[in-house]
Structures are given as C-alpha cells and as structure tokens.
Coordinates of C-alpha atoms in Angstrom, one line a residue:
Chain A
X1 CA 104.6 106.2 101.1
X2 CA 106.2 103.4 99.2
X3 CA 104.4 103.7 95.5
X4 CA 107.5 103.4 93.2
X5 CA 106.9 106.4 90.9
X6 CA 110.0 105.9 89.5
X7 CA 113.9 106.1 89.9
X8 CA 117.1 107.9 88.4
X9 CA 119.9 108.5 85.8
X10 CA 122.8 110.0 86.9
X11 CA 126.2 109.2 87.1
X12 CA 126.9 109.0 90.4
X13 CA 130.6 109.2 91.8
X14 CA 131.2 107.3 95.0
X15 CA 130.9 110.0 97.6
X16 CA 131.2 110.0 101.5
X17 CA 131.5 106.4 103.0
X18 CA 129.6 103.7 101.0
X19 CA 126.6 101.8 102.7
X20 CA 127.3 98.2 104.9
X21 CA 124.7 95.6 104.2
X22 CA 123.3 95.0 108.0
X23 CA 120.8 92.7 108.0
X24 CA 119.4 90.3 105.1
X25 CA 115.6 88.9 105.1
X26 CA 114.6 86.0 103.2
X27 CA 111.6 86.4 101.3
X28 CA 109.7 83.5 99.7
X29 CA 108.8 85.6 96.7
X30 CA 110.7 89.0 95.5
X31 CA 109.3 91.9 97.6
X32 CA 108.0 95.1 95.9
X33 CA 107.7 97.4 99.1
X34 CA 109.2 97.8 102.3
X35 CA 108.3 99.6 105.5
X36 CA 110.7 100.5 108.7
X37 CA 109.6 101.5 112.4
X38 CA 111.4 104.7 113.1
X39 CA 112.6 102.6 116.1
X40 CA 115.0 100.4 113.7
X41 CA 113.1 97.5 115.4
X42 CA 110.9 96.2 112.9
X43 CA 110.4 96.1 109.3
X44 CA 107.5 94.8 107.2
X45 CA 107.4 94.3 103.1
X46 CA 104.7 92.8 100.9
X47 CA 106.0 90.5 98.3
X48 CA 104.7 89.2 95.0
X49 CA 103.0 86.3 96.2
X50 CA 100.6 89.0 98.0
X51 CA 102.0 88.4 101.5
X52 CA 102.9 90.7 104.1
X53 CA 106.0 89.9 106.1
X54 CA 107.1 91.4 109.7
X55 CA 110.3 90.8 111.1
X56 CA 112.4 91.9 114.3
X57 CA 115.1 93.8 113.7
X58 CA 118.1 93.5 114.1
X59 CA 118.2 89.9 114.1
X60 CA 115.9 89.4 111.4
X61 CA 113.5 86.8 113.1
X62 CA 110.0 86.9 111.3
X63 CA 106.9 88.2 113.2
X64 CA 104.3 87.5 111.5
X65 CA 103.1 86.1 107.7
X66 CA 100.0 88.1 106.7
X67 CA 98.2 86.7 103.5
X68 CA 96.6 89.4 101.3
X69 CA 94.1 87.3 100.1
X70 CA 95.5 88.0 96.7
X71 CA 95.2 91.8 96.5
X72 CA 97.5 94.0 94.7
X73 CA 98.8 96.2 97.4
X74 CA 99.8 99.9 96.5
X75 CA 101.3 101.6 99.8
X76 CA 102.1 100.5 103.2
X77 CA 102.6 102.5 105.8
X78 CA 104.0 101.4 109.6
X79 CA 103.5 103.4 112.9
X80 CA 107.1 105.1 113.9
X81 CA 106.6 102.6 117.1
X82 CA 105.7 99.4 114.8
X83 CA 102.5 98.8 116.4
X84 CA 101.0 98.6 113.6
X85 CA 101.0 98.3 109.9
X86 CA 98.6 99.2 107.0
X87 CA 98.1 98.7 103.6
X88 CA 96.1 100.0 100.7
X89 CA 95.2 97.5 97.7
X90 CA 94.7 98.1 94.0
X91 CA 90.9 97.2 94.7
X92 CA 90.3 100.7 97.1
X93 CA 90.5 98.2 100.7
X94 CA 92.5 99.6 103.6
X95 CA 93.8 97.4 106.0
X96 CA 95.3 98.0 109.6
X97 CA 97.2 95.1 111.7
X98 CA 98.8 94.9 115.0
X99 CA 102.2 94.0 113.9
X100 CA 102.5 91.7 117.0
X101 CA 99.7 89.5 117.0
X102 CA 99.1 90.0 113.2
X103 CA 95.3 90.8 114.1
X104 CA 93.3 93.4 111.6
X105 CA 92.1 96.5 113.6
X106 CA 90.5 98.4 110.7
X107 CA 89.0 98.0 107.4
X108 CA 87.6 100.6 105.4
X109 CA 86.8 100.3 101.4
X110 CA 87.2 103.5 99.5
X111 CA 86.7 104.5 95.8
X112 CA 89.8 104.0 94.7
X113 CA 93.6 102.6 95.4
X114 CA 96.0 104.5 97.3
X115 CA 98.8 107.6 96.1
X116 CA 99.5 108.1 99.7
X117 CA 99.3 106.0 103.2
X118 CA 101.5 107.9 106.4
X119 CA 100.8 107.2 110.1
X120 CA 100.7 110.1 112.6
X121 CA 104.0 110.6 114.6
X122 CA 101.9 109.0 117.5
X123 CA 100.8 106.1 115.2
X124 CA 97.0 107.3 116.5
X125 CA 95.6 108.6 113.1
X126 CA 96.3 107.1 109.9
X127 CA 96.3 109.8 106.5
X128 CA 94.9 108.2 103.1
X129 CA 95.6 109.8 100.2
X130 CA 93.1 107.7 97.6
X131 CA 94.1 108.5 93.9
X132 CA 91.9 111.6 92.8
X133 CA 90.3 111.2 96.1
X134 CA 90.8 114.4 99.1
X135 CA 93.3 113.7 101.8
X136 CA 91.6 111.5 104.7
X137 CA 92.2 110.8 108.1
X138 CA 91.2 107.9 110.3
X139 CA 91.6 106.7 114.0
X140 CA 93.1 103.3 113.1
X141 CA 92.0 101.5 116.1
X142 CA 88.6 102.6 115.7
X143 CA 88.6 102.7 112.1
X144 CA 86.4 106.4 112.1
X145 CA 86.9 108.8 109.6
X146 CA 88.4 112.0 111.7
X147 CA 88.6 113.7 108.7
X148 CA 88.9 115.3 105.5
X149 CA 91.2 117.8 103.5
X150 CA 90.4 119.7 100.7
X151 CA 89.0 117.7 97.4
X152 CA 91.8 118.9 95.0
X153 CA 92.3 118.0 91.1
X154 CA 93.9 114.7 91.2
X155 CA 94.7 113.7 94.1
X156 CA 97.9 114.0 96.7
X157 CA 101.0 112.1 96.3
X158 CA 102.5 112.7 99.3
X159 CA 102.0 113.0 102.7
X160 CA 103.8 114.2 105.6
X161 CA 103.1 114.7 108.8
X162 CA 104.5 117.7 111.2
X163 CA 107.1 115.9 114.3
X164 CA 103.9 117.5 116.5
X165 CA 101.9 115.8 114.8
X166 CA 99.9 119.7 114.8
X167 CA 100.3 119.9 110.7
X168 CA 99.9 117.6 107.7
X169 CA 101.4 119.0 104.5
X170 CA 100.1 117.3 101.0
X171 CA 102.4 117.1 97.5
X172 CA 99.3 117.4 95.1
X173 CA 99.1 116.3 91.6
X174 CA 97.6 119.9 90.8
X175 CA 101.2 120.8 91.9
X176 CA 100.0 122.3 94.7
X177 CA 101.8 122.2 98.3
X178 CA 99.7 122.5 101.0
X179 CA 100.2 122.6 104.5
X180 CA 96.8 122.1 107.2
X181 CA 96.2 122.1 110.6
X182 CA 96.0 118.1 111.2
X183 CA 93.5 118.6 114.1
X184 CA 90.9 120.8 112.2
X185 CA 92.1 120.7 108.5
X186 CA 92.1 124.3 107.9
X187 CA 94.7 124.9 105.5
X188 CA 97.2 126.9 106.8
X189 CA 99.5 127.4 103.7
X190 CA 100.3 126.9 100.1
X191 CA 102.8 127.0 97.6
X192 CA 102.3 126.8 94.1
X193 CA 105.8 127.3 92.6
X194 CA 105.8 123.8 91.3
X195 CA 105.5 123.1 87.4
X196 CA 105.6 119.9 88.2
X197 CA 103.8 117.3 90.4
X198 CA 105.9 117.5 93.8
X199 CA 106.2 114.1 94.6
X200 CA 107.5 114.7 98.4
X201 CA 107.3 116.2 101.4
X202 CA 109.5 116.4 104.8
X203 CA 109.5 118.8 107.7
X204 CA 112.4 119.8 109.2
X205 CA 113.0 118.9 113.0
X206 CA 111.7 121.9 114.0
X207 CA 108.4 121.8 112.4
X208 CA 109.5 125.8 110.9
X209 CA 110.3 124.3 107.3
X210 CA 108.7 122.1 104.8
X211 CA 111.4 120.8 102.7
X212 CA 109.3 119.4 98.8
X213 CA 110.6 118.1 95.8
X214 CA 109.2 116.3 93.3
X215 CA 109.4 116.3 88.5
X216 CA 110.7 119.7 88.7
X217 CA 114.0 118.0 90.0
X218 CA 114.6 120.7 92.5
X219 CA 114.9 120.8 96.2
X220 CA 112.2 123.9 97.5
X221 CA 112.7 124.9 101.2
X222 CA 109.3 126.0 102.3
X223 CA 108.6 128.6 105.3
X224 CA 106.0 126.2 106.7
X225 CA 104.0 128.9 107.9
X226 CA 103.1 130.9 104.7
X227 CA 104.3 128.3 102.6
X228 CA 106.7 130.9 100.9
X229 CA 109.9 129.7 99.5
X230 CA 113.0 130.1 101.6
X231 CA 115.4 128.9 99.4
X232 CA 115.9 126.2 96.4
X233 CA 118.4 123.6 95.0
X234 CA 120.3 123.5 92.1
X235 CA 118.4 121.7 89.3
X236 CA 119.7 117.2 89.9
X237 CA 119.2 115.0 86.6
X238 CA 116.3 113.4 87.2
X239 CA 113.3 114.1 90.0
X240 CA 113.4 113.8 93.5
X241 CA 111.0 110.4 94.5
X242 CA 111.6 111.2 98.2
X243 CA 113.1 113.2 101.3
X244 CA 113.7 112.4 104.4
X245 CA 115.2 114.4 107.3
X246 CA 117.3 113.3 110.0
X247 CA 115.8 113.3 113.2
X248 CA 118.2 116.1 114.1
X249 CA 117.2 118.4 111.5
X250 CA 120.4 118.3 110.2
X251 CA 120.8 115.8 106.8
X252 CA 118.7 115.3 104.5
X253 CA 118.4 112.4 101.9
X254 CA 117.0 112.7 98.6
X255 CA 116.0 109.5 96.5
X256 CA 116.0 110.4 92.9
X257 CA 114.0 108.3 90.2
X258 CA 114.8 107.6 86.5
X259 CA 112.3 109.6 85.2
X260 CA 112.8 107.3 81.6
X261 CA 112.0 104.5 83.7
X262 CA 111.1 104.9 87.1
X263 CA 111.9 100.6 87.9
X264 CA 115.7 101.2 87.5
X265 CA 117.7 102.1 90.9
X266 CA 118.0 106.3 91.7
X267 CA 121.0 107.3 93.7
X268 CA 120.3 108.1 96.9
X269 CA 121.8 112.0 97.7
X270 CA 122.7 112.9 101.7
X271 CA 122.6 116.9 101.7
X272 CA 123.2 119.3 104.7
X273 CA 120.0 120.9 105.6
X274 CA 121.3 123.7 106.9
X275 CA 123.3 124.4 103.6
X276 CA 122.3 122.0 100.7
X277 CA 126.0 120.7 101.0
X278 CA 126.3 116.8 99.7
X279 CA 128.1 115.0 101.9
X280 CA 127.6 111.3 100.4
X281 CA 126.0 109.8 97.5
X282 CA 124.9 105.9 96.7
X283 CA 123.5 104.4 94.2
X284 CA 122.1 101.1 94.8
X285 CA 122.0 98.1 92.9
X286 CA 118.9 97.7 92.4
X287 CA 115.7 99.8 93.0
X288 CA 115.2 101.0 96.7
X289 CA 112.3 99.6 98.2
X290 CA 111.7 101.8 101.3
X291 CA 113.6 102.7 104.4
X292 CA 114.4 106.1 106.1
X293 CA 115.8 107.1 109.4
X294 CA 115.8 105.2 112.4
X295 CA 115.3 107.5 115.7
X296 CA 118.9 106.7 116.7
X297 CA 119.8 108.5 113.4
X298 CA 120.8 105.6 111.3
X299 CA 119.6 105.6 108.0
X300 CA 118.6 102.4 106.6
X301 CA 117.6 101.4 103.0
X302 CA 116.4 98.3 101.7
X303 CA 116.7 96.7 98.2
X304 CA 115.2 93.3 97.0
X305 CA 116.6 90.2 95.3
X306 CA 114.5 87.4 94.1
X307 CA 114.2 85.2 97.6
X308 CA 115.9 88.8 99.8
X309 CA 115.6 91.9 101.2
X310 CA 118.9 93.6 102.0
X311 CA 119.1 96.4 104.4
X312 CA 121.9 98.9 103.9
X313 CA 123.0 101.6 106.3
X314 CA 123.8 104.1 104.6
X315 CA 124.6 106.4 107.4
Chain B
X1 CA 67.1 114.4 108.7
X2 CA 70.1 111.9 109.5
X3 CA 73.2 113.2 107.1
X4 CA 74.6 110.4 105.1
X5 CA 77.8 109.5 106.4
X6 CA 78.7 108.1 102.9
X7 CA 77.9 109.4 99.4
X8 CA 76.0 107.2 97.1
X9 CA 79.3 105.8 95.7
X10 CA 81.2 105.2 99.1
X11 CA 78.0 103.6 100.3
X12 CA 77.7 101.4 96.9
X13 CA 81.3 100.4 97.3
X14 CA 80.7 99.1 101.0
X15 CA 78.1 97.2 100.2
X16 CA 79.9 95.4 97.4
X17 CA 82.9 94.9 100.0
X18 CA 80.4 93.2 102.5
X19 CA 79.1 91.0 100.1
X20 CA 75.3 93.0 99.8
X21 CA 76.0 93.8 96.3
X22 CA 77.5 91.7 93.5
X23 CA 78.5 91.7 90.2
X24 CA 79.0 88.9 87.3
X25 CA 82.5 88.3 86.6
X26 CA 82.6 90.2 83.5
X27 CA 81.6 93.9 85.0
X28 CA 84.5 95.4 87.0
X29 CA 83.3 97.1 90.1
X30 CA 83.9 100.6 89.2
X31 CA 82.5 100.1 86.1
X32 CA 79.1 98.6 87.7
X33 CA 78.8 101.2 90.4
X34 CA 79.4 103.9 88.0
X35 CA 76.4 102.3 85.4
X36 CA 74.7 102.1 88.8
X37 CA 75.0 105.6 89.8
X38 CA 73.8 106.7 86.2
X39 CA 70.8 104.7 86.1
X40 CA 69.8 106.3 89.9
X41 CA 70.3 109.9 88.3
X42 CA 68.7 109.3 85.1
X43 CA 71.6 110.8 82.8
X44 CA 71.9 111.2 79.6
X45 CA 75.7 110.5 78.9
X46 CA 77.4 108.6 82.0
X47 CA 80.6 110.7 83.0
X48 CA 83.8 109.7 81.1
X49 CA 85.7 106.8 83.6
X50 CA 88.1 108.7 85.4
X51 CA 91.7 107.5 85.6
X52 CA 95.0 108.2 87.5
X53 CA 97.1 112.0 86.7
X54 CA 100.4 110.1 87.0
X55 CA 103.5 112.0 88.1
X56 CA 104.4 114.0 85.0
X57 CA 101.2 116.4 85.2
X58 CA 102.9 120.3 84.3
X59 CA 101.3 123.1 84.3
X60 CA 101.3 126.1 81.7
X61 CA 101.0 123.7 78.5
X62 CA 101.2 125.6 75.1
X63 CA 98.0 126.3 73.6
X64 CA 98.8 124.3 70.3
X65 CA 97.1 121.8 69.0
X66 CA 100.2 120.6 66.8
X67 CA 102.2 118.8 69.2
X68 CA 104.0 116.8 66.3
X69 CA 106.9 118.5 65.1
X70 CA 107.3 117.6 60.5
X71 CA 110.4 115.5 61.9
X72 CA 109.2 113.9 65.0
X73 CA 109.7 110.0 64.4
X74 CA 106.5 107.7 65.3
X75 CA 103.5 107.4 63.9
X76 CA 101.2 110.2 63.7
X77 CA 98.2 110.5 65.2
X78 CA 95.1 112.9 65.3
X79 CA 92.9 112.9 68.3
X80 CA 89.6 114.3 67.4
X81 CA 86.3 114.8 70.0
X82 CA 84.2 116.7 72.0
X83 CA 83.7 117.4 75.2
X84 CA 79.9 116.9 77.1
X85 CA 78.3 117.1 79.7
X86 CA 75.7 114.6 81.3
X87 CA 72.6 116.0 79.8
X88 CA 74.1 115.5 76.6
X89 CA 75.0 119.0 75.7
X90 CA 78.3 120.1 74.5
X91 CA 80.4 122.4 76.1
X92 CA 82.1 125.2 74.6
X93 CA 85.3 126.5 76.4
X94 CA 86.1 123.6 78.0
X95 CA 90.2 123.2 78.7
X96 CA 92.0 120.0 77.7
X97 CA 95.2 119.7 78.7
X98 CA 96.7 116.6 77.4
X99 CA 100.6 115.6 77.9
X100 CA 102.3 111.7 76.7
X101 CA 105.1 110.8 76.0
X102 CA 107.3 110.5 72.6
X103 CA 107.7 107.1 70.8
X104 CA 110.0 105.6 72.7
X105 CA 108.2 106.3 76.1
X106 CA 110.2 109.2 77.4
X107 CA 108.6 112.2 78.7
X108 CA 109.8 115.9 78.6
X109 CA 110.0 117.3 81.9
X110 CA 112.1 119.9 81.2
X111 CA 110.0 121.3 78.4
X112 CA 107.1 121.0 76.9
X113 CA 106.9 118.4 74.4
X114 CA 104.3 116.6 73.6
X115 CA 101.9 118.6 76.0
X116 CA 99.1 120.7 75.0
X117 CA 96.4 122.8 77.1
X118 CA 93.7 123.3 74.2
X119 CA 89.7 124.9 74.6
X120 CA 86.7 123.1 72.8
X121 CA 85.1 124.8 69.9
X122 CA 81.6 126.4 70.4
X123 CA 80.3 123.5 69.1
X124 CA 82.3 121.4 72.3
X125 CA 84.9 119.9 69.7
X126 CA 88.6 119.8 70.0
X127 CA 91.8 117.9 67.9
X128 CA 95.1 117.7 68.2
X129 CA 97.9 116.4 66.1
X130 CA 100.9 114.1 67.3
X131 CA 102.7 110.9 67.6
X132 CA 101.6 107.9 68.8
X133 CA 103.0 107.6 72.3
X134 CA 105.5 104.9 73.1
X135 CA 105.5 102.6 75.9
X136 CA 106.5 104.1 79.4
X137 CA 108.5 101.4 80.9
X138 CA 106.6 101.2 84.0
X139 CA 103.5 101.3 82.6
X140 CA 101.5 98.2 80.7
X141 CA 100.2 100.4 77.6
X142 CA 100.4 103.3 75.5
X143 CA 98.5 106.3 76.9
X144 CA 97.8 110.1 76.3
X145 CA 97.1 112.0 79.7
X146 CA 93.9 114.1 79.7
X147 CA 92.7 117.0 82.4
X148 CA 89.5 118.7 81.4
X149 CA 87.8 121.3 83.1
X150 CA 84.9 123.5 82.6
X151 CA 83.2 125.9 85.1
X152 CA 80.5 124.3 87.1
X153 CA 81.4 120.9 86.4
X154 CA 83.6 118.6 88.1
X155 CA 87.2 118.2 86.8
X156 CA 88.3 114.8 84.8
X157 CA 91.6 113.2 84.8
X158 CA 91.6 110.6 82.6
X159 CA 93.5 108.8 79.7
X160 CA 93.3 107.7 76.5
X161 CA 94.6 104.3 75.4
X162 CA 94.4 102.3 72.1
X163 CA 92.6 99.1 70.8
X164 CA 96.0 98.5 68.5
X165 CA 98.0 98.4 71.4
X166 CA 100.0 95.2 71.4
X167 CA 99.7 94.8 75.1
X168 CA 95.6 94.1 74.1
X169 CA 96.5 91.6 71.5
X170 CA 93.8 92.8 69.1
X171 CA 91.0 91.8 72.0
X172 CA 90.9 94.8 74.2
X173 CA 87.4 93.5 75.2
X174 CA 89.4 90.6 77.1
X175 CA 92.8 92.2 77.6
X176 CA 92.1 95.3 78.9
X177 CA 92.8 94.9 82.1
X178 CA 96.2 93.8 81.6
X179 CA 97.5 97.1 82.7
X180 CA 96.3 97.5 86.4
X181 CA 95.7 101.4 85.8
X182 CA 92.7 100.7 83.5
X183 CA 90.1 100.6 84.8
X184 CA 87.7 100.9 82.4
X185 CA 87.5 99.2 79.0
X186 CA 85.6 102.8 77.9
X187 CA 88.4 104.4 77.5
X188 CA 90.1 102.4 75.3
X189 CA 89.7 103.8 71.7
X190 CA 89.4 102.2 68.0
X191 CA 92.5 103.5 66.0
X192 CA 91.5 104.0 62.1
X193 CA 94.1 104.4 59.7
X194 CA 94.2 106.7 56.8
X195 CA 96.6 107.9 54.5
X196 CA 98.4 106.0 52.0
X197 CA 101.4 103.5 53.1
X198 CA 104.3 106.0 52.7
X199 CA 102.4 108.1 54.8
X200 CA 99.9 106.1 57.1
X201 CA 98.2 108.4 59.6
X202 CA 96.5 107.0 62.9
X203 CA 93.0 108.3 63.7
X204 CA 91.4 108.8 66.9
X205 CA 88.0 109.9 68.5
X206 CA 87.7 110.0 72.3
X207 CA 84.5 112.1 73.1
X208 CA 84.4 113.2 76.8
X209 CA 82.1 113.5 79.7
X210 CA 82.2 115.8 82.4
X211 CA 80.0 115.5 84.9
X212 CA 78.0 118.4 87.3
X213 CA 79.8 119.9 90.3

C-alpha cells in the first residue's frame, strides 16, 4: 500500500543509529510512490510524468521504463519476489507487469481507484481494495476474480496478508479490523475497538498476532484468532500511516503521518514487538515514499528529490 | 440462466474501457454510467454521487446539530436538506454523520470537534450549524464529510463541497475537477449568503439520495 494518507508532527530526538543513504536512483521527474521486493533486489516507483520505473538493486541499473499512458496512479504494489508489479489508476484500471520483460499480464477496470493493492506472500493472488468497493482478489497471471470479501461501509484501507498466505486481514474505514480466511473469505475475526479509521495492518512472524494502527494513534496487538486485543501502545502524537514487522517477528516499525498535513515527513518509530520498547527513531527529510523490510532483515526506506529517489537503511 | 459475472455497472465500465461505449468530453465516466444506470431503472431521483470516507472517519459522533461553538473563528455556515430515497420519498430516521475540519484545515482526532451524527426529521429534513471548513493541506478544496444510512437502503459516503471555493474560481461547472477526489460536479453546492456584514452567515442546501439495498 503506498497511498500517502498523510505524515507526522513530533519532535523526534535522534534515537538508536541514524539511517546510511545506500543507493540513489535518478528519476526524470520527482517520484510520488515507491515499491521494494522483499528480496532487496528490485525497486519500482511511479513518477509525476506518469512513468513507472524498475531498477536492480543494489546497483541501481534501470529495468524497465513503463509509460502510464497518462494515468494518475494511486497504489502500487510489487510481488515479495519482484516478478511482478501492479498498479491501480485514479480512472478504476488495474494493471499487472512482469517486472523483467516489462510485459502487462492483467488488466481489469473496476468502479473506482484504489485504497489498497498487496500481492500474496507467493506473488500468485493479487488483493484490491477499490475505494468503497469490498476487498477483491485476483489470480494475476490469469487476471480471474478468485474472490470477494465482505462489502463493508467505505471501503478498506489496508491490506495484509498472513506469511502463509492462509489469512488476509482488512483496516476498514467503518473502523472495522477484520481478519478472513484468504482461500474461502469466511471471516474469521473482528475487532472493532477502533474510533478511528485503522489505517494498517501487520502480522507478526508467526501468523498468531495482527499488529493495527491507524487515527486513533495507538498501536493494538490483536489475538489473530478472535481478533481480541492482546495488548495496546501508549497514545504517539500523530497516527500511525504504517507497520511493518521484521521478518523475525521481532521489530517493528511504525511510520507516523502529520495528521495537519499528511505531505510533510512522519518519523519513522523501530519498537520491540515482543515489548513495545523503541529502540531507534528517524525522521526523514522529506516524506517517505515506500520501503519496508528486506528478507535479509534490512529495512530500507526511500524518499524523493526532484530528479532522485534515495534509499535509506535504516536498520 | 447464465449468472452475470458483472453487475450492470462493472459491465458498463468494461465496455467504456474497451472502447464499446463512449462519452463526449464534457460527461465524466462515472457520471455517464451512473445517468445510465438511472435511465435503465426508471428512477425518480438518481442516487446522490458517492465519494471517498477519507481517513478521519470516527465513530460515536455527538448528536448535535450545533457543531459551531459562539467563539469558533471562520465563517459560519448552516447546512440545511433532506434525505430521499430513489422513488422520491423522504426518509424519516435517516443518520447523518457528518465530520470536517475547522478553518484552518485541521481536524480533531482526539475529540470531537466539528463532527456530528444527526437523524432526519419525519419529514426526511436535517441542518446543522458550523464553520466553513478550511483547506486540508492535501486536499484541493473545502469539504464536509457525510455518511448516511437508513435501514433497507444502501449506505452513502459522500461530501459536500462549495461553488465559492477559490480552488473553482467562481466556474465550478469548468473547474471542478481540479481536485481529483470529485468526481462529480453534483455535489458541489451554491453558497448563499445572509445576514448583514458584521455578521455574514453562509447558507447551504445539499439534499441527499440514498439508494435501495
């Protein structure tokens, strides 16, 4: 999911060691999302003149040049292998690509533009979350609908897939969590704790916790199977925009967004899983575009220039 | 019989994105499917255009239709209308939440200002009182935020926005889609002022159509 919804005031005290800048892409126009393979070997972006970029990582050689054909894209979303690629537009299209010949495997048009766009861990279904539209799930190569959640008020915001790939779990604008059987869709559990719109979703390694965040500015640990919650965070200054956890279950990293004005830079909070500890702190120069943890357990966050994407590893 | 694999709109929309059906430049696709849709059903009143929730939906609004505190700065506004449904009838009962944000574009999460959950009137009417929202800085235009359900009829997320906007330039008709998020030039709304000029008053009507489950 790279939607900016926002992004975060907070003064923010160096903590922990500060992020390296490890690779820097040239863009020909400023880019306004970015996408990384959980391999940490390729990263794609789309950029204002309405191009989508692929390069190698970590030298930084470009791929492939995709032209949108002028569409406003709204999400992208890349395969943890970086097969492929896909992209929603403002106009309700959804486009998938092999990232290495550049070739479009799917095309679907839908109702509306896209919340939500998240790969399965195996890259073989793709999940659609349309604005005010139900959850949706497609074989990507084939470009069949596999399925369909629950129709709920709004729409979902977030999507998240269990490491199984057995469960799906939604952040709905009703506030709702929910958490489905990915194969079927029967919905397996709920929580509606949340004032707020949660914004995120995560599970832990294990698969036995849903970790959601979202306006309320609170961390909720969910028992992901009665969707119960286990335990929650102490109240941050601004809401949570994403989590990610580390592939060993045991970090977690919280984007905040300035909820006053969601195009300013959020600080980027590392927390223990195991015990909400922070262990390190950034707050970027400029907004963070995308980025998240490489299966290696690097974490990796990019931010744009004008004419650049910088990649930072933050961990 | 074969079951549709699409519903009317999803099949609509494919069409238009394979080029079997088109639109003159000045009708927006959602708008044209939706006219489209109407015409098939033979409706009175076409459903109001629904637009995006946004992330700063919360639940549990006040019901209190004076959202405008005596020394809230900004102008005040009054949003008067009522809420249909597609035959035409009103509906009584109906809940309207509305939530926006103050006049400098900030919302209150951690409260609730500026956020209502109000019920129509037996004769399907409903008003509030507050300021005229500022601009969020990641959004194009002013807004109020609008959820309205009623039993047996689908729920609408929508928004309000307003033909004094400075973003329109005084020609919504032409400029409305300057924010990305509208979709719809319906749901932008004539502003009349009253009052006098120590005490100018903004004036709103923004009727609303809920269509059948």
């Amino acid at each position: 999911m790279t939607r900016p919804f926002a992004a975060g005031l907070m003064l923010v005290g160096s903590l922990g060691a500060q992020p390296t800048e490890v690779a820097t892409l040239a863009t020909p126009a400023k880019a306004t999302s970015f996408v990384l393979a959980k391999t940490g070997r390729l990263a794609g972006a789309v950029c204002e003149d309405r191009k989508l970029l692929l390069w190698t990582l970590p030298d930084g050689r470009m791929l492939q040049t995709i032209d949108l054909s002028g569409r406003d894209i709204d999400a992208i979303a890349i395969s943890e292998d970086g097969a492929r690629i896909a992209a929603g537009d403002h106009g309700g299209g959804y486009t998938v690509w092999a990232t290495s010949t550049g070739a479009r495997q799917m095309h679907i048009q839908m109702p509306f533009y896209p919340f939500a766009l998240v790969f399965s861990p195996d890259g073989k279904r793709l999940a659609i979350a349309p604005v005010g539209e139900p959850v949706q799930i497609y074989d990507p190569a084939s470009g069949q609908k596999r399925l369909a959640l629950q129709r709920t008020t709004g729409g979902t915001a977030a999507i998240a897939f269990s490491r199984d790939g057995g469960r799906i779990a939604t952040a709905g604008t009703d506030t709702v969590v929910r958490i489905y059987d990915a194969r079927g869709g029967e919905l397996l559990a709920r929580n509606a704790d949340f004032l707020l719109v949660p914004l995120t979703a995560s599970f832990t390694a294990d698969g036995k916790q849903l970790l959601a965040a979202g306006a309320d500015k609170i961390i909720a640990w969910l028992d992901a199977a009665n969707g119960n919650v286990i335990r929650a965070s102490a109240k941050a200054a601004d809401p949570v925009m994403s989590l990610h956890v580390s592939p060993d279950g045991s970090l977690v990293a919280a984007l905040l967004m300035h909820a006053d004005n969601m195009l300013m830079a959020g600080p980027l909070v590392i927390s223990e899983t195991a015990s909400g500890r922070k262990v390190q702190e950034w707050l970027p120069a400029s907004l963070a575009l995308g980025g998240g943890w490489t299966e290696d357990g690097r974490l990796l966050v990019a931010t744009a220039t004008a004419k650049a994407i910088h990649i930072w590893r933050v961990r | 019989m074969l079951k549709a694999r699409f519903t009317r709109r999803e099949s609509l929309l494919q069409c238009a994105a394979l080029g079997l059906l088109r639109f003159a430049p000045s009708v927006g696709l959602h708008q044209a499917v939706s006219a489209l849709e109407a015409q098939e059903r033979n409706i009175a009143r076409k459903p109001t255009q629904w637009n995006e929730i946004g992330p700063f939906y919360k639940r549990l609004a006040p019901n209190n239709m004076q959202l405008r505190a005596p020394d809230d700065p900004g102008l005040p506004v009054t949003v008067r209308g009522k809420v249909f449904d597609i035959r035409g009838d009103t509906l009584a009962g109906a809940m309207i939440e509305v939530w926006h944000a103050d006049h400098l574009g900030h919302y209150d999460l951690d409260g609730y200002r500026f956020r209502a959950s109000l019920s129509s009137d037996p004769a399907g009417k409903y008003s509030f009182d507050s300021v005229m929202p500022g601009h969020y800085p990641a959004r194009v235009c002013q807004h109020i935020h609008y959820l309205v359900t009623a039993p047996g009829h689908k729920p609408l997320v929508t928004q309000l926005y307003f033909a004094t906007d400075p973003v329109f330039e005084g020609d919504p008709d032409r400029n409305y889609s300057r924010d990305p998020l509208v979709m719809s030039r319906e749901l932008v709304r004539p502003v009349t002022l009253s009052g006098d000029p120590k005490s100018i008053q903004a004036n709103v009507n923004f009727e609303v159509v809920l269509d059948r489950l």
